[in-house]
mmCIF file of C-alpha atoms in Angstrom:
data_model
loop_
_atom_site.group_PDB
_atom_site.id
_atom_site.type_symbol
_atom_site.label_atom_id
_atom_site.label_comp_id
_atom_site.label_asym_id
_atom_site.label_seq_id
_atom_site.Cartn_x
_atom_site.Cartn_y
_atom_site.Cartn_z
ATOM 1 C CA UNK A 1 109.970 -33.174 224.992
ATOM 2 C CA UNK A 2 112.688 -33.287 221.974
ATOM 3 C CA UNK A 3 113.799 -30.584 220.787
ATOM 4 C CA UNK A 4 112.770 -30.207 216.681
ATOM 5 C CA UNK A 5 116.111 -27.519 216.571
ATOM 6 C CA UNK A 6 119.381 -28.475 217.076
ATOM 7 C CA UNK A 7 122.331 -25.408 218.770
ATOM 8 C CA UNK A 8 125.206 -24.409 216.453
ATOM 9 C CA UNK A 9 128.228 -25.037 218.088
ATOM 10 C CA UNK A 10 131.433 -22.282 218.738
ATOM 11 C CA UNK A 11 134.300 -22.796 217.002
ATOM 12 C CA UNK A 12 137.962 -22.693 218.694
ATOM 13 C CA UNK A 13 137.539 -19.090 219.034
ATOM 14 C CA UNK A 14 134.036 -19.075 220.438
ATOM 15 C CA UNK A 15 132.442 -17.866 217.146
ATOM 16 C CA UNK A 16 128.920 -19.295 215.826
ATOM 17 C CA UNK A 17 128.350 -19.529 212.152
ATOM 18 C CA UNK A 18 125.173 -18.635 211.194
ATOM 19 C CA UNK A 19 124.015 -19.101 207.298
ATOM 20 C CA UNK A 20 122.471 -16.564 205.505
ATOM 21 C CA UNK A 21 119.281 -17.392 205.758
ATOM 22 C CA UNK A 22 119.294 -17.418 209.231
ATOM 23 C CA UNK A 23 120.441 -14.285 209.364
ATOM 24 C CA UNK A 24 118.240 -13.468 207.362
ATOM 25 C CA UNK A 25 115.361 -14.652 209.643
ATOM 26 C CA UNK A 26 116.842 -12.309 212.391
ATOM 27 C CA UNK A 27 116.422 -9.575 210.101
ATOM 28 C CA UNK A 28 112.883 -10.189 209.264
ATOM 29 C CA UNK A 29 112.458 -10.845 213.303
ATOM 30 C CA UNK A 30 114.206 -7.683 214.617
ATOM 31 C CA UNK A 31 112.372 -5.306 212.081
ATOM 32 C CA UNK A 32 109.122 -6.353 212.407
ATOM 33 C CA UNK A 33 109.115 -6.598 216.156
ATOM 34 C CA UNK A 34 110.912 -3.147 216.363
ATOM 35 C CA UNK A 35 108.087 -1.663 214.411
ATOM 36 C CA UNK A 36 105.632 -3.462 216.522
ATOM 37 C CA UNK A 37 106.824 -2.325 220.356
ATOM 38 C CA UNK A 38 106.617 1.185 218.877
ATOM 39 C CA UNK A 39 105.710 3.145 222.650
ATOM 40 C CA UNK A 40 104.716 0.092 224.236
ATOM 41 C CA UNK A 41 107.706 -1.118 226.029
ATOM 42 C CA UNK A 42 108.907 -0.006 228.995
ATOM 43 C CA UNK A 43 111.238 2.942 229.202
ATOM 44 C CA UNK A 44 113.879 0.415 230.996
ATOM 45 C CA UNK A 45 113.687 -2.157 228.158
ATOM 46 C CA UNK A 46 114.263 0.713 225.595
ATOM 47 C CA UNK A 47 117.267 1.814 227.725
ATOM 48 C CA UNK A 48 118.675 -1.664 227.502
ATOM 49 C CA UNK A 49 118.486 -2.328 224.262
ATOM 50 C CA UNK A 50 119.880 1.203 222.858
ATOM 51 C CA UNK A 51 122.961 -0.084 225.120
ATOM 52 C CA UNK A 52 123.152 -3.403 223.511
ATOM 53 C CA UNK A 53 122.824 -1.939 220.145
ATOM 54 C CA UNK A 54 121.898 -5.326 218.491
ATOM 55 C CA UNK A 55 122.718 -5.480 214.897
ATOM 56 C CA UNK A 56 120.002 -5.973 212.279
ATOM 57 C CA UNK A 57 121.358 -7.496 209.462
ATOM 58 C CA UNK A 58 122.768 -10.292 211.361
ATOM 59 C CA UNK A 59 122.815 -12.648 214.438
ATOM 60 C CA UNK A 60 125.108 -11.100 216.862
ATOM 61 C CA UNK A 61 127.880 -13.131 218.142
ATOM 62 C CA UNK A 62 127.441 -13.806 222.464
ATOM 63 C CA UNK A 63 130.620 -11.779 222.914
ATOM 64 C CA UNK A 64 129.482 -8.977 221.513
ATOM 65 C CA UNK A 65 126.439 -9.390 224.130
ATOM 66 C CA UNK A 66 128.701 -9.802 227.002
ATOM 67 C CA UNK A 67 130.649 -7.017 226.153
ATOM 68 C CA UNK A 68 127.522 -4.884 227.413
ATOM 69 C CA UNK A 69 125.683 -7.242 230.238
ATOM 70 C CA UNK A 70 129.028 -7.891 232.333
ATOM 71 C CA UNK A 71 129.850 -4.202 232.771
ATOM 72 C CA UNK A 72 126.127 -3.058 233.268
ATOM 73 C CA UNK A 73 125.177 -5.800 235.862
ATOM 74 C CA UNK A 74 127.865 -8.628 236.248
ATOM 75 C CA UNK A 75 125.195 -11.244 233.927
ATOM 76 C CA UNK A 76 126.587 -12.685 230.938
ATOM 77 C CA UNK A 77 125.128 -15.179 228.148
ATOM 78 C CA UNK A 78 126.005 -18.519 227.829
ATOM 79 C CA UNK A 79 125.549 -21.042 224.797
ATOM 80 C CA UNK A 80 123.364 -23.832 225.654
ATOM 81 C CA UNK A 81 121.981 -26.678 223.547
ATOM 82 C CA UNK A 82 117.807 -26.056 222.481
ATOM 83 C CA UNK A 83 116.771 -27.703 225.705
ATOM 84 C CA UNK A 84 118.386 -27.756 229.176
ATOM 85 C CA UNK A 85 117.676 -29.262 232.285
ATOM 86 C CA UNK A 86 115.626 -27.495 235.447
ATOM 87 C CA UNK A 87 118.971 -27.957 237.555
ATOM 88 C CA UNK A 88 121.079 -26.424 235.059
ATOM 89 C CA UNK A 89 118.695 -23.685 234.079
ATOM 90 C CA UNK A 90 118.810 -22.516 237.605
ATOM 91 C CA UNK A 91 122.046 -23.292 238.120
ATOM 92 C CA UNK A 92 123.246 -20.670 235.827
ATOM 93 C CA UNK A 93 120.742 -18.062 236.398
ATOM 94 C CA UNK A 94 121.797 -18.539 240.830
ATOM 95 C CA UNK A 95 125.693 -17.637 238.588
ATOM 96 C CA UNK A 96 124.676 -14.869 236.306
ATOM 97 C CA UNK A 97 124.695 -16.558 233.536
ATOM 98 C CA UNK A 98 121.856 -16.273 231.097
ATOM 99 C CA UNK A 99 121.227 -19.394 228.609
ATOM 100 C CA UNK A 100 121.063 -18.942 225.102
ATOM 101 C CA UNK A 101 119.825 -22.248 222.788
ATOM 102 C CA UNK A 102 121.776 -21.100 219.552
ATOM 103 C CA UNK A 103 120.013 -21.279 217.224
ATOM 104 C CA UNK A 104 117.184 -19.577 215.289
ATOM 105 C CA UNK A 105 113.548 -20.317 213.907
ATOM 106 C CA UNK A 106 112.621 -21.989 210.773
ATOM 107 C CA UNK A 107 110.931 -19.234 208.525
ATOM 108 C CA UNK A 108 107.525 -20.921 208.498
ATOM 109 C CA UNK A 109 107.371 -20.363 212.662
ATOM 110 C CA UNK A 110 108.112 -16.395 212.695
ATOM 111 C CA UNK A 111 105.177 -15.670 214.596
ATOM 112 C CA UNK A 112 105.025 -18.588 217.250
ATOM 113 C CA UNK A 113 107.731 -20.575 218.775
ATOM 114 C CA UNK A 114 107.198 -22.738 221.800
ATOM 115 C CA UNK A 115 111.090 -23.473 222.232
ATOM 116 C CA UNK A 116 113.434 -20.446 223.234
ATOM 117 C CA UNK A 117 115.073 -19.600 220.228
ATOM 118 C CA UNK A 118 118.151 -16.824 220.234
ATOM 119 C CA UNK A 119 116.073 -13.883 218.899
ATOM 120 C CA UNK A 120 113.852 -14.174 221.835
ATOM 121 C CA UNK A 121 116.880 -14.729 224.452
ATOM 122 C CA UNK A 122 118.692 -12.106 222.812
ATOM 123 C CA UNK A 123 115.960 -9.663 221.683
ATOM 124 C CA UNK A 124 113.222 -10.467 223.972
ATOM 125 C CA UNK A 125 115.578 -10.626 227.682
ATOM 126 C CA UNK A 126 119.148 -9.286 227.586
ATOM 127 C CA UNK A 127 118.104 -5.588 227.304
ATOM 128 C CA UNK A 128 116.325 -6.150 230.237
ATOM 129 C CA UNK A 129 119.110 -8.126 231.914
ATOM 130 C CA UNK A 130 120.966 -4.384 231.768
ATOM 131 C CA UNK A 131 118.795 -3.155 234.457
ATOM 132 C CA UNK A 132 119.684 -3.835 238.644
ATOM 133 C CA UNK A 133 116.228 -4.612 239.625
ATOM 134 C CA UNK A 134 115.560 -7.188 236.818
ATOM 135 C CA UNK A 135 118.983 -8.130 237.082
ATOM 136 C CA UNK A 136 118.704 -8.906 240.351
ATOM 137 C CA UNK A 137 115.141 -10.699 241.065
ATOM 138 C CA UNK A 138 116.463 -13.270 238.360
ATOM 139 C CA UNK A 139 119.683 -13.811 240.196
ATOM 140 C CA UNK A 140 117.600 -14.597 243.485
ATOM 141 C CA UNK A 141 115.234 -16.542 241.266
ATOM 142 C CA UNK A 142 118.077 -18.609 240.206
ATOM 143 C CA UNK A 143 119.325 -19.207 243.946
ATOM 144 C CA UNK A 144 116.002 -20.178 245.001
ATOM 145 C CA UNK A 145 115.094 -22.900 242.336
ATOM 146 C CA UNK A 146 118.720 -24.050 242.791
ATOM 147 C CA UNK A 147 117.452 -25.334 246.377
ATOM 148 C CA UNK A 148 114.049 -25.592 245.676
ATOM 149 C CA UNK A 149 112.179 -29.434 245.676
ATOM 150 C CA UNK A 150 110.665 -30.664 242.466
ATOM 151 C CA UNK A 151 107.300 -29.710 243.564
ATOM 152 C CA UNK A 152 108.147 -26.197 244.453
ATOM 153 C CA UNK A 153 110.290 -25.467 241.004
ATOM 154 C CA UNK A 154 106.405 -26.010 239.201
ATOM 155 C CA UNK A 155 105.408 -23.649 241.531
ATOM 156 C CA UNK A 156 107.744 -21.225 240.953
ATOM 157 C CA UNK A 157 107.775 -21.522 237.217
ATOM 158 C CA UNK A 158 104.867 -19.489 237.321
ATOM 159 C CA UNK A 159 106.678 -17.349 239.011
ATOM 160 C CA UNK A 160 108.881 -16.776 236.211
ATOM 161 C CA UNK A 161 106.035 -16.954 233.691
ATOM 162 C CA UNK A 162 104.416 -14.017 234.872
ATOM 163 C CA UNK A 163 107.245 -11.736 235.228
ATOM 164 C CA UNK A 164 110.645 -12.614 233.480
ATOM 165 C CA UNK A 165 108.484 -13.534 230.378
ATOM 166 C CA UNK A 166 105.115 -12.197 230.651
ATOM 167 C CA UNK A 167 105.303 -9.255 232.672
ATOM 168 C CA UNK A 168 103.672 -5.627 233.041
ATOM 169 C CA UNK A 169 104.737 -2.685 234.390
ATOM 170 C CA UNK A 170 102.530 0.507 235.297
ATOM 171 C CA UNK A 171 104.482 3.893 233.539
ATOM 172 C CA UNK A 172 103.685 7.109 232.529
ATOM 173 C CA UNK A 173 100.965 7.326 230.697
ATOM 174 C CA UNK A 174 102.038 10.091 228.386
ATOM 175 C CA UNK A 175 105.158 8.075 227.560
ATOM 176 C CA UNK A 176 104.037 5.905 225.185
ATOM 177 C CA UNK A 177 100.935 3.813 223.380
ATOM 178 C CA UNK A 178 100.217 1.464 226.416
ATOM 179 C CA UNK A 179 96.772 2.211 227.893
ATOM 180 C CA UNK A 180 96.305 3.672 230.906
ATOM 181 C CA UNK A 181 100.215 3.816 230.704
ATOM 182 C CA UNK A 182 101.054 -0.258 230.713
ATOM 183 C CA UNK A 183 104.102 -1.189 229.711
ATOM 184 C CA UNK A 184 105.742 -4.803 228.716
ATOM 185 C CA UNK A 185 108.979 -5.984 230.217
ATOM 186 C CA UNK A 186 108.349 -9.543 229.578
ATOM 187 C CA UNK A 187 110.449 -10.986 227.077
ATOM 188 C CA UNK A 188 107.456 -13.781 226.060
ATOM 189 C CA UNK A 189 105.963 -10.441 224.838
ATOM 190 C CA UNK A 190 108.911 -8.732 223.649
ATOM 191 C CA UNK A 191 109.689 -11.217 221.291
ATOM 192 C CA UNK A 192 106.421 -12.368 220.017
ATOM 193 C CA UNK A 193 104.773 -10.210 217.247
ATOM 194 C CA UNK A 194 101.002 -11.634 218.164
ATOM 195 C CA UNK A 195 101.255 -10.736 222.221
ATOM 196 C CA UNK A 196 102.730 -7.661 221.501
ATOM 197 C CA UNK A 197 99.646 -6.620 219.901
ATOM 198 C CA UNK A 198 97.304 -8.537 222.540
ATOM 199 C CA UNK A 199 98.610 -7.828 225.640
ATOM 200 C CA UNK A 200 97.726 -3.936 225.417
ATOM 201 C CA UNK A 201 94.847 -4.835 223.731
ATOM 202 C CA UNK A 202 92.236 -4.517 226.513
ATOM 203 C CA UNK A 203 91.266 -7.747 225.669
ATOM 204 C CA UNK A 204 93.491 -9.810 228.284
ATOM 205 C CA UNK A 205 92.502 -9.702 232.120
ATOM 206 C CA UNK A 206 95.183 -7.556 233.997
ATOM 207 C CA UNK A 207 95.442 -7.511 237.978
ATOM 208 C CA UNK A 208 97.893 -5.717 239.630
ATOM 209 C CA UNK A 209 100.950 -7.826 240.853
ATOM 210 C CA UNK A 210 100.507 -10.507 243.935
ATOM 211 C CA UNK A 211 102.812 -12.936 244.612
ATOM 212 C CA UNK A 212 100.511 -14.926 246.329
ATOM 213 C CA UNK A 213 98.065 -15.204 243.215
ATOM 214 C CA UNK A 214 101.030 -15.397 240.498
ATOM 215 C CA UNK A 215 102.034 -18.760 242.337
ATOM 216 C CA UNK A 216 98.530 -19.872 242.270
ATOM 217 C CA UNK A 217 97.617 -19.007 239.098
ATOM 218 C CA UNK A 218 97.941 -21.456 235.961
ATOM 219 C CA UNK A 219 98.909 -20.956 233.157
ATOM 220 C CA UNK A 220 99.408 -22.696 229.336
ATOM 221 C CA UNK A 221 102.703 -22.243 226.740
ATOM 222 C CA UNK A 222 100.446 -22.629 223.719
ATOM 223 C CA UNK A 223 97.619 -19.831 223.826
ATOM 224 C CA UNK A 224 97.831 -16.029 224.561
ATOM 225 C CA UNK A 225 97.751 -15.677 228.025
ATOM 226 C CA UNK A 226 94.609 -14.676 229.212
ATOM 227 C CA UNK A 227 95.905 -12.823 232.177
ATOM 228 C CA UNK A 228 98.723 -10.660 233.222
ATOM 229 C CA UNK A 229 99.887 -8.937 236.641
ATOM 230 C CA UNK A 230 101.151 -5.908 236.735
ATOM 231 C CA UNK A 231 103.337 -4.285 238.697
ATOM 232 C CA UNK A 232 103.923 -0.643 239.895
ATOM 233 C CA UNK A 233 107.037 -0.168 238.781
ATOM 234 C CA UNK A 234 110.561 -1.830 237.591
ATOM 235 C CA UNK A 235 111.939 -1.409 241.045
ATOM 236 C CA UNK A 236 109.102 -3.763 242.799
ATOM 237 C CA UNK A 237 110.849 -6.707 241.018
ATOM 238 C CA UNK A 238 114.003 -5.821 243.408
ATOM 239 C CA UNK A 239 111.718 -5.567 246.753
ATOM 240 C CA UNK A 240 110.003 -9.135 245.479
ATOM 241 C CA UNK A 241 113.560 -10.173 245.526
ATOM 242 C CA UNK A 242 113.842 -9.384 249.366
ATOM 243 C CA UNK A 243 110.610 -10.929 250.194
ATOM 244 C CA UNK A 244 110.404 -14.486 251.234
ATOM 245 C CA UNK A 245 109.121 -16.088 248.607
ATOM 246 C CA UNK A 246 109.301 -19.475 249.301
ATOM 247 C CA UNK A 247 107.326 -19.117 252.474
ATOM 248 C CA UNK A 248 104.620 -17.688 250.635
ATOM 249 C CA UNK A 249 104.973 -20.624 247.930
ATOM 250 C CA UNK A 250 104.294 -22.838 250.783
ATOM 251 C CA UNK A 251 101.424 -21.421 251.724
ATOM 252 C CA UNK A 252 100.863 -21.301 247.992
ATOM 253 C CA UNK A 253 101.113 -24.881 248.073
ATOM 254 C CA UNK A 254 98.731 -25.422 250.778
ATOM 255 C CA UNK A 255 95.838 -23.327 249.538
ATOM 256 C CA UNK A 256 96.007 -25.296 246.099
ATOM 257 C CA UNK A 257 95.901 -23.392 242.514
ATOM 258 C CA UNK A 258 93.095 -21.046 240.953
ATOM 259 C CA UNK A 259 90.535 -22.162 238.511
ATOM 260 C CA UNK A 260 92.279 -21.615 235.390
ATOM 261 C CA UNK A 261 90.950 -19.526 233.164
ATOM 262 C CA UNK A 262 91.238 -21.056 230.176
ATOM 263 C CA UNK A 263 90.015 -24.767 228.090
ATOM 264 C CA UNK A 264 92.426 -27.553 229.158
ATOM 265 C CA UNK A 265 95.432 -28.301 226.580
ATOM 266 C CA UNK A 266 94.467 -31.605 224.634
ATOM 267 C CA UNK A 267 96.053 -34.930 226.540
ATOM 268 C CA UNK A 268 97.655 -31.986 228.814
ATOM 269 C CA UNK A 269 97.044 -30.710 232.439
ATOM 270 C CA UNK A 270 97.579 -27.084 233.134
ATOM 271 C CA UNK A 271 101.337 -26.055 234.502
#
């Protein structure tokens, strides 16, 4: 699939230029979606992003993102162009290094994006990149599709689906809006103004966290997911780290996928 954006490129001193529009688009982005997560992010999320202390009036420069990632857990952000490769995606997450396609939606796709754009790799993932356990499971993640077969990188893409960008996480209920105390950590939802609002919603299924069943469940880009997994806490993400998950992805592979739980995409097959 082409890309319909195209990545602004560094100058000699590794500084993007952004117009003012643009920035003005982060603007719009950041306030809204601030106002949104009001109580229903996680309390490690919120931590993160008080620490990188993202501007509002303005696209911040990677630098200025590195300057808090590197000392917090050894990650920094890299500029990439608006699509990358599996190898190379992998290949920088197994090094630490988070991509970021550099540039930033068109005004008349603020509420739905299927590419990465910065404000969700920025807004939507580095905060959480600040914390050892998320930190962590994405490093191993990156190691493991690094080695992993074509067949077993589709297989662990839901992997990544269901926690790095649409994850839950039980909390304390009295510390926020999130029934029965849910909290996001998933950037998909982080960043997106219409899942915010539907993943707490009570309308979504929600079934606590299985590796088994997140690599055999399907899932589509284009719709609001209809279910999420949630784990127990922040820290099980470093324990599913330490688990071996490619032996359970090949018995994954053997048992075959789930119904899916949702209308096929038109000319598409599920993921």
């Amino acid at each position: 699939m082409a890309s319909l954006y195209t990545a602004h490129q560094p100058d000699e001193q590794g500084v993007i230029h952004y117009s003012d529009e643009e920035h003005g688009t982060w603007q719009i982005l950041i306030e809204r979606q601030l106002a949104a997560l009001g109580g229903k992010a996680c309390e490690e999320y919120v931590a993160g992003l008080a620490r990188l202390d993202l501007p509002r009036e303005r696209i911040p420069q990677l630098a200025e993102i590195n300057a808090v990632l590197q000392p917090a857990t050894g990650w920094t952000v890299v500029a990439v162009p608006a699509l990358i490769s599996f190898d190379r995606f992998f290949s920088l997450l197994a090094n630490r290094q988070f991509p970021v396609a550099t540039f930033i939606r068109r005004r008349d796709e603020l509420d739905y994006l299927q590419e990465p754009d910065i404000f969700h790799e920025l807004f939507g993932h580095c905060a959480m990149l600040t914390n050892p356990a998320f930190a962590h499971f994405t490093h191993v993640y990156g190691q493991l599709g690094q080695q992993a077969s074509k067949d077993e990188r589709v297989f662990l893409a839901r992997l990544y689906w269901f926690t790095v960008e649409f994850g839950l996480v039980q909390g304390d209920a009295g510390q926020g809006q999130g029934s029965d105390g849910l909290h996001i950590y998933g950037g998909g939802i982080l960043s997106s103004i219409g899942e915010t609002a539907y993943a707490l919603s009570g309308q979504p299924r929600l079934q606590p966290f299985n590796l088994m069943e997140v690599l055999r469940t399907p899932y589509r880009i284009d719709i609001m997911q209809p279910i999420y997994f949630v784990l127990p806490s922040l820290d099980a993400l470093y324990r599913l780290a330490e688990q071996d998950i490619m032996g359970t992805l090949a018995e994954a592979r053997r048992l075959g996928l789930n119904a899916p739980l949702f209308a096929p995409a038109p000319d598409k097959q599920a993921s």
